[in-house]
XYZ file of C-alpha atoms in Angstrom:
776
model
C 0.027 -0.098 -0.077
C 0.920 3.209 -0.808
C 1.779 5.244 2.697
C 1.046 9.134 1.109
C -2.893 8.125 0.584
C -3.102 8.296 4.580
C -3.470 12.545 3.947
C -5.919 13.881 0.339
C -4.398 16.226 -1.441
C -5.928 18.845 -2.815
C -4.686 22.337 -5.021
C -4.274 25.688 -4.069
C -2.491 28.511 -6.137
C 1.053 30.097 -4.533
C 0.550 33.827 -5.818
C 4.480 33.952 -6.430
C 4.589 31.733 -9.965
C 1.156 31.476 -9.952
C 1.692 27.162 -10.323
C -0.498 24.798 -9.056
C 1.141 23.765 -5.867
C -0.243 19.739 -3.686
C -1.686 21.621 -0.356
C -2.447 18.306 2.019
C -5.018 17.746 3.733
C -4.056 15.265 6.932
C -6.995 13.381 6.704
C -6.343 10.043 8.360
C -6.422 6.756 5.943
C -8.814 3.950 7.543
C -6.353 0.908 6.915
C -3.782 2.758 8.797
C -5.424 3.732 11.659
C -6.584 -0.042 11.752
C -2.647 -1.360 11.797
C -2.280 1.121 14.472
C -4.613 0.352 17.070
C -3.899 -3.764 16.415
C -0.396 -2.668 17.051
C -1.492 -0.817 20.601
C -3.753 -3.203 21.431
C -0.341 -5.750 22.062
C 1.649 -2.806 23.962
C 2.486 -2.421 27.778
C 2.239 0.836 29.508
C 6.289 0.286 29.506
C 6.362 0.123 25.745
C 3.943 3.089 24.788
C 6.084 5.732 27.442
C 9.141 4.257 25.317
C 7.964 5.209 22.251
C 7.279 8.915 23.538
C 10.979 8.737 24.712
C 14.124 10.196 23.030
C 18.081 10.071 23.454
C 20.781 11.205 22.166
C 23.523 8.718 20.558
C 25.892 9.596 23.185
C 23.890 7.882 25.174
C 23.630 4.484 23.706
C 28.132 4.438 23.178
C 30.671 3.282 25.080
C 32.409 6.202 26.379
C 33.416 8.377 30.412
C 29.829 9.480 30.706
C 26.380 10.175 28.588
C 27.829 13.097 26.999
C 31.100 12.197 24.873
C 31.440 9.098 23.474
C 35.517 7.124 22.681
C 36.841 7.274 19.125
C 36.156 5.369 17.066
C 32.541 5.634 18.198
C 31.331 1.765 19.330
C 27.737 1.387 20.790
C 27.707 0.538 24.126
C 25.649 -3.249 24.870
C 24.841 -2.333 28.025
C 23.216 0.810 27.882
C 21.450 -0.646 24.195
C 20.108 -3.371 26.720
C 18.562 -0.392 29.514
C 17.627 1.474 26.329
C 15.518 -1.368 24.116
C 14.854 -4.075 26.316
C 14.737 -2.117 29.685
C 13.157 0.920 28.647
C 11.399 0.038 24.729
C 12.496 4.086 24.212
C 11.329 4.453 20.272
C 13.582 7.378 18.548
C 17.461 8.014 18.527
C 18.999 11.792 17.578
C 21.992 13.714 16.944
C 25.787 12.224 16.037
C 28.616 11.140 18.942
C 30.764 13.745 20.027
C 29.402 16.754 18.239
C 31.269 15.929 14.937
C 29.896 15.012 11.316
C 30.238 11.136 10.152
C 30.406 9.121 6.719
C 27.924 8.093 5.189
C 29.737 4.698 6.432
C 30.515 5.087 9.523
C 26.437 5.937 9.901
C 24.918 2.629 7.752
C 27.749 1.114 10.362
C 25.835 2.142 14.001
C 22.269 2.913 12.534
C 21.725 -0.140 11.060
C 23.745 -2.063 14.164
C 22.084 0.023 15.871
C 18.307 -0.045 14.354
C 18.499 -3.947 14.559
C 18.888 -4.200 18.083
C 16.103 -2.055 18.708
C 13.395 -3.945 16.163
C 15.385 -7.770 18.138
C 14.516 -6.683 20.846
C 10.961 -5.123 20.344
C 7.851 -7.243 21.595
C 5.847 -5.668 18.794
C 8.439 -4.991 16.317
C 8.866 -1.015 16.554
C 11.045 -0.180 14.545
C 12.957 3.418 16.030
C 12.812 6.910 14.369
C 16.786 8.084 14.328
C 16.459 12.215 13.863
C 19.160 14.903 13.057
C 19.829 18.216 12.605
C 20.574 19.018 8.968
C 20.302 21.936 8.428
C 21.533 23.516 5.287
C 22.345 20.175 3.397
C 22.982 17.057 5.047
C 25.404 18.460 7.771
C 26.364 15.687 9.881
C 27.136 13.714 7.045
C 31.303 14.053 6.178
C 31.111 14.934 1.973
C 27.783 15.690 1.899
C 26.444 18.908 -0.391
C 25.844 21.662 1.680
C 24.156 24.450 0.220
C 23.782 28.626 2.328
C 22.047 28.741 5.292
C 18.439 29.700 5.142
C 18.725 33.025 5.157
C 20.773 33.397 1.942
C 18.578 30.734 0.697
C 15.374 32.687 1.155
C 18.014 35.755 -0.618
C 17.600 34.444 -3.822
C 14.018 34.697 -4.031
C 13.849 31.757 -5.949
C 11.689 28.549 -4.624
C 12.106 26.360 -7.149
C 16.387 26.360 -5.875
C 15.105 25.657 -2.662
C 12.932 22.897 -3.582
C 15.854 21.598 -4.953
C 17.961 21.926 -1.965
C 15.036 19.944 -0.292
C 15.289 16.879 -2.458
C 19.070 16.656 -2.642
C 19.027 17.150 1.863
C 16.926 14.301 1.465
C 18.717 12.545 -1.304
C 21.983 12.785 0.661
C 20.528 12.425 4.932
C 18.635 8.996 3.300
C 22.684 7.537 2.509
C 23.610 8.049 5.685
C 20.461 5.296 7.040
C 18.579 8.454 8.624
C 14.930 9.325 6.995
C 14.418 12.519 10.048
C 15.762 15.812 9.758
C 15.049 18.304 12.292
C 13.998 21.105 9.386
C 12.710 23.202 8.592
C 13.080 26.279 11.131
C 9.937 28.570 10.220
C 10.229 30.862 12.856
C 10.426 34.118 11.776
C 14.099 35.930 11.771
C 12.043 39.879 13.050
C 14.558 40.205 14.933
C 18.686 41.170 13.764
C 19.328 40.393 17.313
C 18.511 36.710 17.795
C 21.057 34.551 17.275
C 19.740 31.373 14.699
C 18.564 34.754 12.042
C 19.727 33.064 9.938
C 18.284 29.890 10.635
C 14.976 31.281 9.355
C 13.892 32.221 5.967
C 13.967 35.759 6.796
C 11.417 38.389 8.362
C 8.275 38.576 6.470
C 5.702 35.593 6.657
C 5.088 34.931 3.250
C 8.453 35.023 1.786
C 8.726 32.420 4.511
C 5.728 30.673 3.695
C 6.389 29.968 0.686
C 10.178 28.772 0.851
C 8.677 26.322 3.875
C 6.928 24.678 1.703
C 9.207 23.922 -0.943
C 11.922 23.084 1.110
C 9.254 20.776 3.522
C 8.039 18.870 -0.857
C 11.540 18.928 -1.136
C 12.002 16.897 1.636
C 8.690 14.767 1.538
C 8.074 14.635 -2.357
C 5.407 16.598 -3.784
C 3.217 13.997 -2.876
C 4.554 13.313 0.360
C 5.578 10.537 -0.778
C 7.667 9.634 2.768
C 8.404 5.964 2.430
C 10.314 6.261 -0.928
C 13.849 5.256 -0.306
C 14.892 9.072 -1.682
C 12.448 11.228 0.745
C 13.045 11.902 4.521
C 10.030 13.780 7.389
C 10.968 16.779 8.363
C 9.983 18.503 11.563
C 8.698 22.401 11.545
C 10.505 24.190 14.278
C 10.225 25.857 16.700
C 6.067 26.460 17.236
C 6.271 29.232 17.560
C 6.891 33.432 18.287
C 10.540 31.152 19.616
C 12.331 34.320 17.501
C 10.194 36.791 18.750
C 12.086 37.738 21.589
C 12.349 40.803 24.480
C 15.978 40.992 24.661
C 17.003 39.449 21.496
C 18.967 36.971 22.826
C 17.905 33.039 22.541
C 15.546 30.706 25.202
C 14.401 34.364 26.490
C 10.606 35.425 27.179
C 8.003 36.963 24.087
C 5.670 39.217 25.194
C 3.352 39.281 22.418
C -0.901 40.097 22.122
C -2.491 36.795 20.707
C -3.021 38.687 17.153
C 0.080 39.719 16.261
C 1.138 35.900 17.332
C -1.199 34.751 15.195
C -1.755 37.202 12.160
C 2.546 36.374 12.090
C 4.034 34.130 13.039
C 0.735 31.420 12.852
C 0.417 31.304 9.109
C 4.118 30.299 8.586
C 3.522 27.382 10.579
C -0.377 26.469 9.304
C 1.559 26.552 5.914
C 4.005 24.170 6.937
C 1.199 21.440 8.706
C -0.868 22.429 4.910
C 2.191 21.273 3.336
C 1.922 17.666 4.633
C 4.441 18.333 7.508
C 4.173 15.406 9.258
C 6.672 16.285 12.648
C 6.463 19.757 14.342
C 9.151 20.959 17.195
C 8.253 23.064 19.903
C 9.209 26.980 21.417
C 11.936 26.274 23.908
C 10.257 30.229 25.578
C 7.494 31.615 26.997
C 4.847 33.192 25.677
C 3.511 36.107 27.797
C 5.139 33.211 30.698
C 3.340 30.354 29.420
C 6.114 28.755 28.664
C 5.061 27.221 25.195
C 5.505 23.136 26.741
C 3.002 23.831 28.596
C 1.061 25.716 26.105
C -2.373 23.476 25.590
C -3.424 26.223 23.896
C -1.130 26.201 20.925
C 0.396 22.550 21.101
C -4.019 20.814 21.532
C -6.072 23.693 20.817
C -4.554 25.604 17.833
C -1.840 22.513 16.420
C -4.126 19.497 16.667
C -7.274 20.171 16.873
C -7.848 23.311 14.803
C -5.063 22.842 12.355
C -5.651 18.825 12.043
C -2.080 18.442 12.372
C -2.490 14.403 12.925
C 1.558 14.394 13.736
C 3.270 14.339 16.458
C 5.238 16.807 18.465
C 8.798 16.138 19.825
C 10.328 18.337 22.500
C 13.700 20.391 21.980
C 16.578 19.528 23.652
C 16.210 19.051 27.470
C 13.243 20.798 27.131
C 10.907 19.573 29.714
C 13.618 19.267 32.963
C 13.923 22.854 31.669
C 10.423 23.700 32.850
C 11.484 22.784 36.250
C 15.501 23.818 36.563
C 14.766 27.032 34.171
C 11.317 28.021 33.811
C 10.462 27.570 37.434
C 7.254 25.588 36.760
C 7.210 23.062 37.924
C 8.855 22.335 41.544
C 10.753 18.955 40.355
C 10.725 17.060 37.144
C 8.473 14.783 38.007
C 5.109 17.445 37.943
C 6.925 19.452 34.538
C 6.298 15.728 32.433
C 2.527 16.101 33.670
C 2.524 19.904 32.821
C 4.247 18.847 29.305
C 2.512 15.848 28.445
C -1.059 17.152 29.445
C -0.532 19.749 27.414
C 0.329 17.660 24.365
C 4.061 16.903 23.923
C 4.076 13.659 21.994
C 7.771 12.100 22.630
C 10.499 14.382 24.651
C 13.803 14.833 23.201
C 14.801 14.124 27.198
C 17.809 13.573 25.718
C 20.526 12.413 28.774
C 18.811 9.848 30.822
C 15.812 7.642 31.392
C 13.705 9.708 33.803
C 10.958 10.488 31.689
C 9.775 7.645 31.207
C 10.162 6.770 35.136
C 8.107 9.710 35.903
C 4.706 9.459 33.210
C 5.138 6.071 34.280
C 4.126 6.775 37.727
C 1.998 9.422 36.414
C -0.058 7.678 34.707
C -0.344 5.093 37.452
C -1.634 7.367 40.238
C -4.141 8.986 37.562
C -2.174 12.383 36.678
C -1.837 11.415 32.603
C -4.849 9.664 31.259
C -3.867 6.239 28.917
C -6.325 8.165 26.390
C -2.969 10.903 26.056
C -0.506 8.243 26.282
C -2.608 6.837 22.819
C -2.871 9.802 21.367
C 0.815 10.364 21.583
C 2.029 6.858 20.686
C -0.929 6.654 17.755
C 0.589 9.745 16.794
C 3.790 9.239 16.584
C 3.508 4.836 15.495
C 1.325 6.260 12.384
C 4.372 8.615 11.742
C 6.834 5.105 11.783
C 4.126 3.952 9.539
C 4.743 6.658 7.158
C 7.890 6.409 6.558
C 7.557 3.192 5.233
C 10.129 1.771 8.655
C 8.025 -0.528 9.126
C 9.225 -2.615 5.751
C 12.413 -0.662 5.580
C 13.860 0.244 9.307
C 16.903 1.943 7.295
C 19.215 3.205 3.291
C 22.491 2.637 2.913
C 24.845 4.149 0.794
C 25.544 1.687 -1.791
C 22.371 2.505 -3.472
C 22.948 6.383 -3.061
C 24.861 7.349 -6.307
C 24.673 10.432 -6.525
C 25.533 11.462 -2.757
C 28.164 14.599 -2.788
C 27.526 14.320 -7.351
C 29.235 17.627 -9.067
C 24.975 17.623 -10.493
C 23.962 18.018 -5.816
C 27.466 20.021 -6.634
C 26.088 22.603 -9.443
C 22.951 22.795 -8.129
C 24.397 24.446 -4.029
C 26.735 26.859 -6.614
C 23.976 28.013 -8.160
C 21.691 28.080 -4.943
C 24.571 29.861 -3.436
C 25.201 32.451 -6.723
C 21.354 34.010 -6.808
C 22.124 34.395 -2.454
C 24.363 36.207 -2.564
C 23.197 40.330 -2.202
C 25.133 43.543 -4.052
C 23.571 46.464 -1.700
C 26.790 49.413 -2.638
C 28.182 50.063 -5.793
C 28.881 53.107 -6.517
C 30.288 54.322 -9.236
C 30.120 51.293 -10.817
C 32.983 49.136 -9.099
C 31.768 45.960 -9.364
C 32.586 44.147 -11.797
C 36.086 44.868 -11.353
C 38.126 42.819 -14.665
C 40.571 39.604 -14.101
C 43.785 41.816 -14.437
C 42.461 44.081 -11.015
C 45.391 43.554 -8.819
C 43.324 43.181 -5.260
C 44.170 42.517 -1.993
C 41.526 39.949 0.094
C 41.978 41.049 4.370
C 39.081 40.761 6.464
C 38.748 37.255 8.929
C 36.239 35.307 6.457
C 39.148 36.044 4.290
C 40.861 31.930 4.230
C 38.497 29.649 5.913
C 35.969 27.775 5.668
C 34.544 28.176 8.851
C 31.931 31.686 8.551
C 30.839 30.673 4.524
C 29.560 28.027 6.177
C 27.712 28.959 9.728
C 26.720 27.181 12.264
C 25.174 22.615 11.628
C 28.179 22.558 9.712
C 29.976 19.620 10.720
C 29.495 20.549 14.077
C 26.444 21.979 16.165
C 28.288 25.300 16.231
C 30.473 24.970 12.802
C 33.698 24.725 14.741
C 34.868 22.220 12.217
C 33.645 22.994 9.338
C 37.922 23.472 8.413
C 38.772 20.526 9.484
C 36.177 18.866 6.872
C 36.050 21.484 3.994
C 39.466 22.118 3.096
C 38.936 20.622 -0.219
C 36.311 23.765 -1.321
C 38.009 27.811 -1.493
C 38.120 30.039 0.510
C 37.126 33.901 -0.695
C 40.536 33.976 -1.737
C 41.355 31.390 -3.204
C 38.754 31.518 -4.944
C 39.365 35.062 -6.873
C 43.582 33.606 -6.530
C 42.337 30.721 -8.854
C 39.971 33.345 -10.761
C 42.515 35.717 -11.355
C 43.626 36.425 -15.363
C 47.545 36.121 -13.018
C 47.464 34.706 -9.167
C 49.492 36.977 -8.691
C 47.231 39.830 -8.736
C 45.383 38.227 -5.797
C 47.371 38.960 -2.124
C 46.345 38.345 1.000
C 46.580 39.739 4.044
C 43.687 39.435 6.547
C 44.712 41.952 8.804
C 42.194 40.538 11.161
C 41.681 37.039 12.492
C 39.687 34.781 13.707
C 40.968 32.798 16.609
C 40.030 28.306 16.576
C 37.611 28.423 19.196
C 33.803 27.273 20.409
C 33.824 31.708 21.182
C 32.189 33.335 17.946
C 33.727 36.967 18.884
C 37.590 36.129 19.889
C 40.106 37.655 17.088
C 43.125 38.737 17.201
C 44.691 41.996 15.856
C 47.169 41.794 13.322
C 50.557 44.112 12.146
C 47.425 47.496 10.607
C 50.546 48.867 9.240
C 51.592 46.248 7.357
C 48.091 45.711 5.594
C 48.193 49.422 5.017
C 51.544 49.068 3.529
C 50.017 46.138 1.502
C 46.600 47.813 0.534
C 49.087 51.014 -1.164
C 50.564 48.239 -3.396
C 46.634 47.266 -4.433
C 44.042 48.834 -6.925
C 42.041 47.127 -4.847
C 40.087 46.067 -1.004
C 38.183 43.152 -0.422
C 37.504 43.052 3.226
C 35.993 39.919 4.187
C 34.090 40.451 7.442
C 31.423 39.918 9.925
C 31.068 36.939 12.183
C 32.333 33.448 12.129
C 29.714 30.625 13.489
C 27.695 29.959 16.337
C 24.862 28.201 17.224
C 22.078 29.468 19.618
C 22.588 30.158 22.590
C 26.609 30.834 22.286
C 25.392 33.455 19.313
C 23.636 36.034 21.626
C 25.132 38.920 21.549
C 25.180 42.535 23.698
C 26.843 45.026 20.899
C 24.899 44.559 17.108
C 27.056 47.461 15.477
C 30.573 45.018 13.804
C 33.671 44.313 16.048
C 35.505 46.706 16.717
C 38.289 44.859 15.491
C 37.144 44.558 11.696
C 35.545 48.524 12.079
C 39.338 49.547 12.622
C 40.680 47.592 10.015
C 37.869 48.971 7.127
C 39.184 52.600 8.287
C 42.530 51.330 8.133
C 41.669 50.291 4.543
C 39.910 53.522 4.172
C 42.985 55.233 4.886
C 44.680 54.070 2.011
C 42.870 55.680 -0.812
C 41.998 52.603 -2.035
C 38.382 51.238 -3.672
C 36.873 49.161 -0.976
C 34.570 46.455 -1.587
C 33.104 45.181 2.132
C 32.167 41.239 1.857
C 29.368 40.436 4.721
C 30.648 37.030 5.966
C 27.322 36.836 8.516
C 24.601 34.695 10.313
C 23.344 38.726 10.631
C 23.015 41.577 9.860
C 25.823 43.615 11.969
C 25.805 47.281 11.872
C 28.249 49.195 9.448
C 26.933 52.282 9.656
C 29.833 53.670 10.201
C 32.133 52.480 8.638
C 29.545 51.943 5.083
C 30.386 55.704 3.934
C 33.966 54.842 3.678
C 33.890 51.932 0.868
C 32.350 51.945 -2.263
C 30.532 48.539 -2.587
C 29.036 46.128 -0.689
C 27.671 42.593 -1.258
C 26.071 40.186 1.894
C 27.471 36.588 1.100
C 25.295 35.755 4.621
C 26.192 32.227 5.166
C 26.466 30.346 1.690
C 28.227 27.410 2.292
C 30.952 25.614 1.093
C 30.609 27.230 -2.660
C 30.159 30.544 -1.701
C 34.262 31.767 -1.901
C 33.848 29.904 -5.839
C 30.316 32.156 -6.150
C 31.475 35.695 -5.038
C 34.648 35.727 -6.684
C 32.405 34.689 -10.046
C 29.768 37.811 -8.777
C 33.080 40.495 -8.496
C 34.678 39.371 -11.514
C 31.284 39.442 -13.360
C 31.172 36.638 -14.456
C 27.812 36.479 -13.462
C 25.227 38.312 -11.859
C 24.012 39.114 -8.725
C 20.519 38.778 -8.451
C 19.998 38.262 -5.063
C 17.543 40.100 -2.275
C 17.403 41.122 1.003
C 15.257 38.767 3.037
C 15.357 40.552 6.223
C 15.276 45.045 6.638
C 19.302 45.725 7.390
C 18.682 48.131 10.056
C 21.758 51.068 10.439
C 20.950 51.542 14.198
C 20.868 49.570 17.411
C 17.816 51.475 18.443
C 16.190 51.043 15.360
C 15.050 46.890 14.479
C 12.045 47.834 13.576
C 10.869 44.893 10.256
C 9.222 46.483 7.184
C 5.886 46.048 8.418
C 5.783 48.628 10.871
C 3.369 50.381 11.931
C 2.856 54.309 10.297
C 3.379 55.604 14.222
C 7.123 54.158 13.632
C 7.609 56.285 10.782
C 6.904 59.325 12.031
C 8.527 62.437 11.078
C 11.416 63.621 12.699
C 12.408 67.274 12.448
C 16.069 68.212 11.655
C 16.449 64.520 10.513
C 17.787 64.594 6.797
C 15.244 61.431 5.868
C 12.491 63.042 7.829
C 11.002 60.059 9.784
C 12.697 57.550 12.366
C 12.461 54.972 10.589
C 16.208 54.399 8.398
C 17.282 51.367 7.563
C 20.770 51.121 5.881
C 19.089 48.995 3.284
C 15.494 48.012 2.919
C 13.515 44.535 2.856
C 13.362 43.179 -1.060
C 16.692 45.342 -1.877
C 19.225 43.715 -4.370
C 21.577 46.028 -6.466
C 22.287 44.385 -10.010
C 24.887 44.614 -13.185
C 21.401 45.698 -14.872
C 19.074 48.046 -15.009
C 15.229 47.700 -14.233
C 12.306 49.482 -15.335
C 8.730 49.159 -13.933
C 6.075 50.397 -16.104
C 2.229 49.857 -16.523
C 0.854 48.165 -13.112
C -2.854 46.781 -13.910
C -5.277 45.176 -11.353
C -8.391 43.457 -13.977
C -11.053 45.603 -11.897
C -10.713 48.565 -9.651
C -13.370 46.907 -6.665
C -13.279 43.253 -5.339
C -15.917 41.713 -2.843
C -13.512 39.264 -0.283
C -14.370 36.474 -2.193
C -12.073 37.432 -5.205
C -8.545 36.999 -7.065
C -6.620 40.307 -7.790
C -5.359 39.799 -11.123
C -2.118 41.649 -11.611
C 0.702 42.874 -14.131
C 3.069 44.744 -14.744
C 5.623 45.832 -17.635
C 9.374 44.845 -16.409
C 11.991 46.015 -18.473
C 15.810 45.660 -19.006
C 17.367 48.916 -20.058
C 20.944 47.310 -19.472
C 22.823 45.681 -22.331
C 23.108 42.997 -19.524
C 21.337 39.852 -19.320
C 20.610 39.435 -15.797
C 17.380 38.739 -13.050
C 15.307 40.839 -11.215
C 12.536 39.429 -8.402
C 8.983 41.576 -8.425
C 7.786 41.587 -5.647
C 3.768 42.812 -5.017
C 2.490 44.683 -0.994
C -0.023 45.698 -0.327
C -0.662 48.990 1.917
C -3.740 49.066 3.763
C -5.539 53.128 3.919
C -7.704 52.805 7.116
C -8.431 49.875 9.491
C -9.724 49.255 12.271
C -6.835 48.174 13.815
C -3.585 49.888 12.591
C -2.357 48.717 9.050
C 1.288 47.370 9.128
C 2.958 50.117 6.859
C 3.194 47.649 3.993
C 2.958 44.130 3.172
C 4.248 40.903 0.630
C 1.751 39.854 -1.280
C 3.631 37.923 -3.531
C 6.879 37.937 -5.817
C 8.530 36.569 -9.262
C 12.178 35.828 -9.962
C 12.251 36.297 -14.159
C 15.139 36.741 -16.542
C 15.527 39.229 -18.668
C 18.166 39.641 -21.797
C 19.702 42.811 -22.732
C 16.922 45.536 -23.393
C 14.198 42.245 -23.087
C 10.846 43.622 -21.955
C 8.174 41.067 -19.767
C 4.926 41.104 -18.238
C 4.477 39.538 -15.555
C 1.575 38.310 -13.673
C 0.265 37.387 -10.294
C -2.833 36.023 -8.778
C -4.009 37.727 -5.285
C -6.481 36.411 -3.892
C -8.593 38.700 -1.966
C -8.201 37.257 1.420
C -4.284 37.507 1.263
C -5.561 41.277 2.532
C -6.985 40.079 6.145
C -5.449 40.972 9.483
C -5.947 39.046 12.967
C -8.547 41.319 14.879
C -8.706 40.824 18.611
C -11.203 37.921 18.877
C -8.282 36.523 16.695
C -10.468 36.332 13.906
C -8.881 36.747 10.112
C -10.637 39.638 8.472
C -10.685 41.359 5.703
C -12.123 45.223 6.105
C -13.770 47.364 2.842
C -11.291 50.348 1.851
C -9.362 51.409 -0.241
C -5.471 49.495 -1.191
C -2.677 50.657 -2.424
C -0.846 47.718 -4.870
C 2.798 48.643 -5.222
C 5.108 46.835 -7.724
C 9.127 48.553 -7.798
C 8.329 52.364 -9.048
C 4.659 51.671 -9.347
C 1.069 52.245 -7.200
C -2.530 50.996 -8.386
C -5.258 51.678 -5.915
C -8.344 49.440 -5.938
C -10.930 48.748 -3.136
C -12.525 46.962 -1.057
C -16.536 46.711 -1.200
C -17.303 44.532 1.857
C -16.147 43.186 5.321
C -15.928 39.377 5.907
C -14.900 37.239 8.688
C -11.697 34.889 6.664
C -10.950 30.500 7.332
C -7.713 30.547 7.158
């Protein structure tokens, strides 16, 4: 039986491309449900609780303690017995010693572990193994690495994101793993947040589109996750995780429900509609309620209102943290009760088996109902059946000949090329001639670690240069592509220390840097941030580090033109030094092919086409997203801009070596009902002699509303390629329902009134003739 028959498929339209896309309605297949019932009828309470328990691999290996393993990694038979015979656990995650392994090593560990577990299971229930495969199969040595999600978003090209997902799934299966903890569907709404680079940016619509395509890449267009080339996705971190008051990881968010449901919820709802079957929970809290005990979000909304039929997994140790960090439970046992009753189905424990002991006691005492346990286990078994794990518990590398193939590398290169965003290019300094004498400097000039960022061969990305020596750094790529390798020289001036701390820097001889700069035509400074992940990436100052700012000043003082290449996970502020430089390129975290891509764009072999997926702030006290309120851009007397809102570069911005004009923006009507679709057309012309790609972005602005409207909201986009002098009419179909907002009663509503649609330099006013509640 085809496992994808669990869900019925219907069709909807994405207005970014006007393509028909498959949306999955999570209806249950009676045959699958009967199979689950038959299994559960034979399961003991201990077996059921075991299915809800997940531990990390280091717990199951030989080592000094549960937190580390001896090398080479070997499974510990005593620990396997404890996990699978005594506790009957149903899931394992992570790598050992926080480092990547080859597909062959993964195969050896996975097959041994899963075979043992299957043999020990009275009902032959397979283990589901999960890994953070974030921008490629990122814990597999030799795998193809793409740009991080923020770079994928900067391409504004959903097809590239879909292909990245497909290749990631294929190479993850080569390691024997069928489940990834991806995509991140949090909004990258706060540039201080250390996980912004893991997101698709600040806009809900862009995030929803990109998330949909990444999920379909992982799972297949029809979510046939039992296919040996597909994997199960996991939406994280449900929800509001990124919108913290402090900008620091795992800290409280404070926001009204209408904001939560208008901006954050739609992205996760789109992921559910795309067919995702697992969801990971926000490690923080919203309005004083930790999300892991928020029954309203976990059960009432996700499972009941949205009809989610998969399972909900905690993040790392987050049930224990209800006691030790959030302080809402007096002990671990009470934390387990609160979380399970709220709707948690699986606990990422990860270092012990106390969760299982506590949960069995809670059921026996009547504090957790057997119905709640059965619901959780049914959901977990449903996903395991959908994945085909009962028939094929794991896959083997020998059946994946395209692992790390040239065609996979070409896809990663193309994605890196389309992600890189040109933000400044005074006097058309770029592209450079390949005969230009270039001094390459800055801490990201000649190492791979900052090009990849976190979740790259290890959690913090600190092992990248151990694994990625075969790829080109920015310096190596520029030198390789130059007309003469001697035209490109290296002197970093500032370097990153090879530590776990991303802030550690070392300043070199800047006088020597200036001397070398005087012998060059152009200075290319590769600056930004070293790699980090999650809490270790918290910061106190969003400005570029003092050391790197001084390096920019030293370079500018030579009177040589300076190109800034920003290699960074979040937009570090450059307003103090940006006026000193001629060109600025945002590379984000472009992956192993980022050096090649940057060289290709700097030399003009490729035309940049990336656009910012976030607002690049100018000052640390002005971090608003582009969809801020009108009152946040009040006129400021004496200001050169006249307003409070003055970002360094706006959302959706990106330059090209081509030039484009917009004209003839039209709509099929002027007045619309709430049930109508707005058909929009705009003419775009390449007015240069250089072929290039342009992203047409349609925004709406509500003139007046019963709750203060945002200045504008993205409603559609399309990326097109135009030759020199070529014109094209781009068409969009935008449902009027997309103009809705969430009111104080937490209802989606379209209100009667005027809206301005804008695309490029063109504007058009339309009118909605009625007020109506919208079912989302």
